[in-house]
Amino acid sequence: MITTLKSFQYFHPNTVEEAVQILNKYGDRAKVLAGGTDLIPSMKRQKIAPQYVVYINDISQLKHIDFGAEEGLRIGALVSHHSIASSSIIREKFQLLAKACNKVGTPHVRRMGTIGGNICMAGPSQDTIPALLVLEAQMKVVSLQGERIIPVDEFFTGPFQTAITGEEIVTEIQIPCPPSDSVADYQWVTKRTVVDETLVGVAALLGMDLDRGVCKGARIALGSVGPKPFRAREAEEIIKGEKLESKLIEAVAQAAAEETKPRSRADYRRREVGLLVKSTLEHLWSQLR
Amino acid sequence: MERELSVVGKRLPRIDAPAKVTGEAKYTVDIKLPGMLFGKVLRSPYAHAMILKIDKSKAEKLPGVEAVITSEDIPVKLFNSGLTDLLVPEEIAKNDPRDQYVLSNKARFVGDAIAAVAARDRKVAEAALDLIEVEYKALPAVFDVVEAMKPGAPKIHDFANGNIARHISFPGAIGDIEKGFQEADVMIEETFNTTKQLHCPLEPSACIASFDSIGRLTVWSPTQLLYLARHKIADIFDIPEGKIRWITPFVGGSFGNALTLRAEPICIALARKTRKPVKLEYSSEEQFIATQSRQPFTIAVKMGVKNDGAITALQGKLTANSGAYYSLSGTTTNVCMAMFATLYRCPNVSVEADIVYTNIPISGGYRGYGNPQAMWALEQVVDVAARRVGMDPVEFRLKNYRRAGDPGWTASLPIESCALEECIKLGMDKIGWREKMGGTKEGVKRRGIGMAIQRHVSGTQPMQMTHSNIMIKMNVDGSADLMVSGCEMGQGMFGVLAQIAAEELGLQIGKIHVVNGDTDETMFDDGQHASRTTYVIGNAIIETARQVKQQLLERASKILATRVDDMYVRDGQIYVRGDLENKISVEDITRRATYNFEGQGRNIAGKCSYVPKGNPPPYSAVFAEVEVDINNGATKLLKIVFAHDIGRAINPTNVEGQLEGGVMHGIGYALTEEYMVNGNNGVVESDSFTNYKIPSTLDMPNVEVIIVEQPTPSGPFGAKSVGECGLNAVAPAIANAIYDATGARVRDLRITPEKILEELSANIL
Ligand SMILES: Cc1cc2nc3c(=O)[nH]c(=O)nc-3n(C[C@H](O)[C@H](O)[C@H](O)COP(=O)(O)OP(=O)(O)OC[C@H]3O[C@@H](n4cnc5c(N)ncnc54)[C@H](O)[C@@H]3O)c2cc1C
């Protein structure tokens, strides 16, 4: 019922160095503010009441989208969903990420919200995470002590929980080039309306052995059907070295559904996982052949 | 011969549009008074609790706080927050419990108002809330009507045994229901459940109250019923009514939400205590939990039908969830019963309802009132019945619907006009009924079509007292001020009333200035409810305009040396019939009347009190086309065709807007909106737009509106109503289409993929 925020001290550093200095001082009493599309509503509803708010959106170092054939894609943590979805290089080479970012909220939310904020929020239904899981991204994390790299599947530790500490910020998302002869896609259904939280999200990447005409391997990630988005490893195993015939796809879909642990609407979500995995794989397989 | 219209029937732009697009339009929250304080309300965190003690001393000491009030600081007068009980005589009104205080002395839902603060700024007011110490003793709570009626259930109000606030037997019951069942060849028995839908107006409730130095109170608030709100406030606070001025600025949408008092009593109590102006704005969350919403019903239907499709008996047993207080539960239930019982011809009808208290937020009236709930049940039962006797559901309806000359809501007022057949015919063609009926029976994506009809009201005659009082005053430049009580809440009232006034006066639309919603300037009107404005106020305006026109013509007749009957006014000119050259402008007349140097001075003006003579019901036929994915149960709405019997469209664009908006509400009711209350603690989980989902434009199918114009005898230029009609029958049309596509019959709102799948798997077994 409260509409105004609890008072806090506000910082707006211009560099990563300044930001981590402030965080080093205040630790868990401080909160990083990027696009604010998650943090501000949470503060208004008094789910959290940080004493210090560190606004990082002025840090121009973190707004880059760089690509090199060797080093892959590097996205600054402060790049907005809109910028990702409209970047030509991402649309060309990492289409599923562009698609996932374009799914997030409304045009306003996509312009305000950042990819760093999306992953740091770390909710089970966050839309960029399944895509980042199948792209095997890693996060560059910086603190006063230095920097470290955290692979995406170690980054999320639980619902709304990540491996970074209160003194650290994510500065960059690093995405290696996808394997050659691979295709990938993200598909989802929402809870009720078109603009709504994701009920089930499925990202999949298929690598092709063109000589043998079979699948070299597959990566499948599921969102919103467990405490955090995760790779459906057992389902992936089934595909290795196989042709994706409809029977096999059924088996993969079944296996993926069995790997889920949905909290609510469990039966329905499971059924939807099976259907979405199936339609995603069918779509990808048709592109490869 | 029908007279040629020059303003009515035209697609004119809204006259409030410039003010709204430039931001000039003032809403209650835009108003600021010098020295104004800000109010805030402390709400109960418990669904049901005794209040043992309230210590407000710490809050009072906070610098900037000017008052902290609890139930002990305000009049000990129970009232009903609904306003329409004022429209029936006390011996009837008193059947509806008065069960609310301005601030509660016992918490009955999470969000019940317990205390309030006025402070010099918002932040201080909020900080003060945290300092009020309330000692609660939590009581067991009950959220479900069935549980609430069981022996031993927690008692929410002392007077209500079994938590039954009121039992109502439909007064229009006829025949012998058992006999009707016996005569039937086919019996249909089905039970339906509806949900607590939220109005979701853009503007949350807000109020400003200010007492002047001689004790006169001015209130600004977005109410739909300003005179009634004033009357009830005068009673609660024991203030002579003439000492209250009530102003309704532009209203940011309401859809029935402001048919009750909302923030006003608490705001006025704070102003009374501090003797300073106070503004109380509800937050969006408060709007979600602390104002009323659509009353949920369980409706058990028994219908008897002959093999030829004649209905022999119709029985409804209704249980309504009133929430923690009674509010508009009685009138909503009455409307639900009447709509249920009188849409079709049937010699044996009986409807009974229990209105039950629970510890959830208050239920009340929402666009359509009880009609959407009634149609959800009835229009599906009719679909079932038609299929059981092997009739096309359209034919079944055409055989049985009550039409012109049949009794309407009450036997005393027969149905004045009805263009349902035309609506159905045009709608069937547009949707492709004959080709598509029966759906596609193969593949994963199944298509189907369904339809439903509805009949609504044009006001409340003769159920409630109703009249409209209008003044029209001419200015010396030949323009007119139209003084009318009411509120422009987005429905387009200003434009429609100005079009009616302009047409009857013979002026151009730009010559009409609408003065509105201020009890110091405009006379009594019962307000914006029951889709009455165009029909009732429109007729009142015509009568007033005729008086004005008579005065204009009398003066013109002297100047033009012609009989009054031989003249007419058009586009601001008074003409002599058959002699276009012999004319004088209205401006000339009005100037010479006011600045009159012959001792005949007069401000040309008219005033009338108008009691509606009828209540011509508008009908609609709604057709829905859906595509259901039988793998995941997802419904895609492909198309809605909505044919409406309007009588006359004063402004067709506005009629389309009302219907499209209504359809959107209906789609939300059917498919997306779900009010979720935590079954353990009574906390409303859907308290924001993030988790209470109304459809957006992206969820809307193609909506085709067909306006059927067959002027009704008693309507202004033949007009009937439209405001509420758009949503009443949308949900059952969609449900019937889903059945057509898949064979899944969903009886409980909202229609979820899970419910469809469940029905499908039951059918296969
Ligand atoms: C209407 C609406 C719709 C939405 N729809 C979707 C949707 O469809 N899909 C979806 O996934 N999300 C959705 N969201 C959630 C949210 O907006 C997005 O996840 C967005 O990407 C969050 O980014 P932000 O920059 O606004 O984060 P912020 O609110 O600024 O921050 C979010 C959290 O991350 C932390 N944080 C931010 N950046 C960093 C950093 N660089 N280093 C360390 N910590 C950091 C903050 O401290 C905070 O805890 C929606 C939100 C709204 C309001």
Short mmCIF file of N, CA, C and O in Angstrom, two decimals, chain A residues 1-7 44-46 189 191-197 199 265-266 268-269 271-272 275 278, chain B residues 40 43 123 126 130 283 285-286 289 630-632 672 676 687-688 690-691 693-695 698-699 750 753-754 757:
data_model
loop_
_atom_site.label_atom_id
_atom_site.label_comp_id
_atom_site.label_asym_id
_atom_site.label_seq_id
_atom_site.Cartn_x
_atom_site.Cartn_y
_atom_site.Cartn_z
N MET A 1 0.82 -1.22 0.00
CA MET A 1 0.00 0.00 0.00
C MET A 1 0.85 1.26 0.00
O MET A 1 0.36 2.35 -0.22
N ILE A 2 2.14 1.08 0.27
CA ILE A 2 3.03 2.23 0.33
C ILE A 2 3.42 2.61 -1.10
O ILE A 2 3.69 1.75 -1.93
N THR A 3 3.45 3.87 -1.37
CA THR A 3 3.77 4.27 -2.73
C THR A 3 5.13 4.97 -2.82
O THR A 3 5.70 5.07 -3.88
N THR A 4 5.60 5.50 -1.71
CA THR A 4 6.89 6.17 -1.78
C THR A 4 7.97 5.22 -1.26
O THR A 4 7.71 4.31 -0.48
N LEU A 5 9.19 5.48 -1.72
CA LEU A 5 10.29 4.60 -1.34
C LEU A 5 10.79 4.98 0.04
O LEU A 5 10.74 6.13 0.45
N LYS A 6 11.31 3.99 0.74
CA LYS A 6 12.02 4.28 1.99
C LYS A 6 13.28 5.06 1.62
O LYS A 6 13.84 4.86 0.54
N SER A 7 13.73 5.91 2.50
CA SER A 7 14.86 6.74 2.10
C SER A 7 16.16 5.94 2.05
O SER A 7 16.31 4.93 2.74
N LYS A 44 9.41 -0.25 -3.98
CA LYS A 44 8.11 0.36 -3.71
C LYS A 44 7.24 -0.56 -2.88
O LYS A 44 6.51 -0.12 -2.01
N ARG A 45 7.32 -1.82 -3.18
CA ARG A 45 6.50 -2.78 -2.44
C ARG A 45 7.19 -3.20 -1.15
O ARG A 45 6.70 -4.07 -0.45
N GLN A 46 8.32 -2.59 -0.90
CA GLN A 46 9.08 -2.85 0.33
C GLN A 46 9.44 -4.32 0.49
O GLN A 46 9.51 -4.83 1.60
N VAL A 189 5.67 -20.05 -23.87
CA VAL A 189 4.27 -19.67 -23.70
C VAL A 189 4.18 -18.83 -22.44
O VAL A 189 4.97 -19.02 -21.51
N LYS A 191 1.88 -16.91 -19.21
CA LYS A 191 0.87 -17.39 -18.25
C LYS A 191 -0.57 -17.14 -18.71
O LYS A 191 -1.42 -17.98 -18.56
N ARG A 192 -0.86 -15.93 -19.22
CA ARG A 192 -2.24 -15.62 -19.58
C ARG A 192 -2.35 -14.77 -20.83
O ARG A 192 -3.11 -15.08 -21.73
N THR A 193 -1.61 -13.65 -20.84
CA THR A 193 -1.75 -12.72 -21.96
C THR A 193 -0.46 -12.70 -22.77
O THR A 193 0.54 -13.31 -22.38
N VAL A 194 -0.49 -11.96 -23.87
CA VAL A 194 0.70 -11.92 -24.73
C VAL A 194 1.88 -11.31 -23.97
O VAL A 194 2.98 -11.86 -23.95
N VAL A 195 1.63 -10.15 -23.33
CA VAL A 195 2.69 -9.54 -22.53
C VAL A 195 2.51 -10.04 -21.10
O VAL A 195 1.67 -9.56 -20.36
N ASP A 196 3.28 -11.03 -20.74
CA ASP A 196 3.05 -11.67 -19.44
C ASP A 196 4.29 -12.49 -19.09
O ASP A 196 5.15 -12.74 -19.94
N GLU A 197 4.34 -12.90 -17.85
CA GLU A 197 5.45 -13.73 -17.41
C GLU A 197 5.46 -15.05 -18.19
O GLU A 197 4.40 -15.59 -18.52
N LEU A 199 5.44 -18.79 -18.81
CA LEU A 199 4.99 -19.98 -18.09
C LEU A 199 5.97 -21.13 -18.32
O LEU A 199 6.31 -21.86 -17.38
N ARG A 265 0.96 -25.11 -11.14
CA ARG A 265 0.44 -25.60 -12.43
C ARG A 265 1.38 -26.67 -12.98
O ARG A 265 1.69 -26.69 -14.18
N ALA A 266 1.83 -27.58 -12.10
CA ALA A 266 2.93 -28.48 -12.45
C ALA A 266 2.61 -29.39 -13.63
O ALA A 266 3.41 -29.49 -14.57
N TYR A 268 0.47 -29.08 -15.96
CA TYR A 268 0.31 -28.34 -17.20
C TYR A 268 1.66 -27.87 -17.75
O TYR A 268 1.94 -27.96 -18.93
N ARG A 269 2.49 -27.37 -16.85
CA ARG A 269 3.81 -26.90 -17.30
C ARG A 269 4.60 -28.05 -17.90
O ARG A 269 5.29 -27.90 -18.91
N ARG A 271 3.49 -30.75 -19.31
CA ARG A 271 2.93 -31.07 -20.62
C ARG A 271 3.42 -30.05 -21.66
O ARG A 271 3.81 -30.39 -22.78
N GLU A 272 3.44 -28.79 -21.25
CA GLU A 272 3.85 -27.71 -22.14
C GLU A 272 5.34 -27.81 -22.48
O GLU A 272 5.73 -27.51 -23.61
N LEU A 275 5.60 -30.29 -25.23
CA LEU A 275 5.11 -29.75 -26.50
C LEU A 275 6.08 -28.73 -27.09
O LEU A 275 6.33 -28.71 -28.29
N LYS A 278 9.30 -30.27 -28.34
CA LYS A 278 8.98 -30.93 -29.60
C LYS A 278 8.91 -29.90 -30.74
O LYS A 278 9.57 -30.06 -31.78
N LYS B 40 -3.53 9.14 4.47
CA LYS B 40 -3.11 7.76 4.22
C LYS B 40 -3.91 6.85 5.13
O LYS B 40 -4.28 7.23 6.24
N ARG B 43 -4.27 -0.21 6.91
CA ARG B 43 -5.18 -1.31 6.56
C ARG B 43 -4.81 -2.59 7.31
O ARG B 43 -3.64 -2.82 7.59
N LYS B 123 5.08 11.60 2.55
CA LYS B 123 6.05 10.71 3.18
C LYS B 123 5.82 10.64 4.68
O LYS B 123 5.93 9.59 5.30
N GLU B 126 2.92 8.47 5.39
CA GLU B 126 3.26 7.05 5.32
C GLU B 126 4.09 6.61 6.52
O GLU B 126 3.87 5.53 7.08
N ASP B 130 3.35 3.64 10.03
CA ASP B 130 4.21 2.64 10.69
C ASP B 130 4.24 2.82 12.20
O ASP B 130 4.60 1.90 12.93
N SER B 283 -3.48 4.21 -3.57
CA SER B 283 -2.43 3.67 -4.42
C SER B 283 -3.07 2.63 -5.33
O SER B 283 -4.21 2.20 -5.12
N GLU B 285 -2.37 -0.45 -5.50
CA GLU B 285 -2.66 -1.67 -4.72
C GLU B 285 -3.95 -1.49 -3.92
O GLU B 285 -4.75 -2.42 -3.81
N GLU B 286 -4.14 -0.30 -3.36
CA GLU B 286 -5.38 -0.07 -2.61
C GLU B 286 -6.58 -0.16 -3.53
O GLU B 286 -7.64 -0.67 -3.17
N ILE B 289 -7.37 -3.80 -3.84
CA ILE B 289 -7.88 -4.59 -2.72
C ILE B 289 -8.96 -3.90 -1.89
O ILE B 289 -9.75 -4.57 -1.24
N ILE B 630 -5.65 -28.51 -29.17
CA ILE B 630 -6.07 -29.58 -28.25
C ILE B 630 -4.89 -30.26 -27.57
O ILE B 630 -5.07 -31.05 -26.66
N ASN B 631 -3.69 -29.93 -28.00
CA ASN B 631 -2.52 -30.45 -27.28
C ASN B 631 -2.31 -29.71 -25.97
O ASN B 631 -2.04 -30.31 -24.94
N ASN B 632 -2.38 -28.38 -26.03
CA ASN B 632 -2.10 -27.63 -24.80
C ASN B 632 -3.31 -26.86 -24.27
O ASN B 632 -3.20 -26.15 -23.28
N THR B 672 -8.55 -14.12 -19.33
CA THR B 672 -7.27 -13.72 -18.72
C THR B 672 -7.34 -13.27 -17.27
O THR B 672 -6.36 -13.36 -16.55
N MET B 676 -6.91 -13.58 -7.38
CA MET B 676 -6.47 -14.68 -6.53
C MET B 676 -6.27 -14.24 -5.08
O MET B 676 -5.54 -13.29 -4.80
N ASP B 687 -2.74 -8.25 -6.85
CA ASP B 687 -2.97 -6.87 -6.42
C ASP B 687 -2.25 -5.86 -7.31
O ASP B 687 -2.02 -4.73 -6.90
N SER B 688 -1.89 -6.26 -8.52
CA SER B 688 -1.28 -5.32 -9.45
C SER B 688 -1.47 -5.83 -10.86
O SER B 688 -1.88 -6.98 -11.06
N THR B 690 0.70 -6.71 -12.80
CA THR B 690 1.65 -7.77 -13.12
C THR B 690 1.01 -9.13 -12.94
O THR B 690 1.24 -10.05 -13.71
N ASN B 691 0.19 -9.26 -11.91
CA ASN B 691 -0.39 -10.57 -11.69
C ASN B 691 -1.92 -10.61 -11.80
O ASN B 691 -2.52 -11.65 -11.59
N LYS B 693 -4.16 -9.92 -14.92
CA LYS B 693 -3.90 -9.58 -16.31
C LYS B 693 -5.17 -9.22 -17.07
O LYS B 693 -6.04 -10.06 -17.28
N ILE B 694 -5.25 -7.95 -17.44
CA ILE B 694 -6.31 -7.56 -18.37
C ILE B 694 -5.73 -7.67 -19.78
O ILE B 694 -4.52 -7.57 -19.96
N PRO B 695 -6.59 -7.91 -20.76
CA PRO B 695 -6.06 -8.06 -22.12
C PRO B 695 -5.45 -6.74 -22.60
O PRO B 695 -5.90 -5.66 -22.21
N LEU B 698 -2.69 -6.49 -27.91
CA LEU B 698 -2.12 -7.69 -28.54
C LEU B 698 -2.98 -8.93 -28.30
O LEU B 698 -2.84 -9.92 -29.00
N ASP B 699 -3.81 -8.89 -27.28
CA ASP B 699 -4.67 -10.04 -27.00
C ASP B 699 -6.02 -9.94 -27.70
O ASP B 699 -6.83 -10.85 -27.62
N ARG B 750 -12.09 -18.34 -14.75
CA ARG B 750 -11.75 -18.01 -16.12
C ARG B 750 -11.50 -19.28 -16.89
O ARG B 750 -11.12 -20.29 -16.30
N PRO B 753 -6.46 -23.14 -20.07
CA PRO B 753 -6.11 -24.32 -20.88
C PRO B 753 -6.32 -25.61 -20.09
O PRO B 753 -6.81 -26.60 -20.63
N GLU B 754 -5.99 -25.58 -18.80
CA GLU B 754 -6.15 -26.78 -17.98
C GLU B 754 -7.60 -27.25 -17.95
O GLU B 754 -7.87 -28.45 -18.04
N LEU B 757 -8.43 -28.91 -21.20
CA LEU B 757 -7.81 -30.24 -21.30
C LEU B 757 -8.53 -31.25 -20.43
O LEU B 757 -8.74 -32.40 -20.82
#
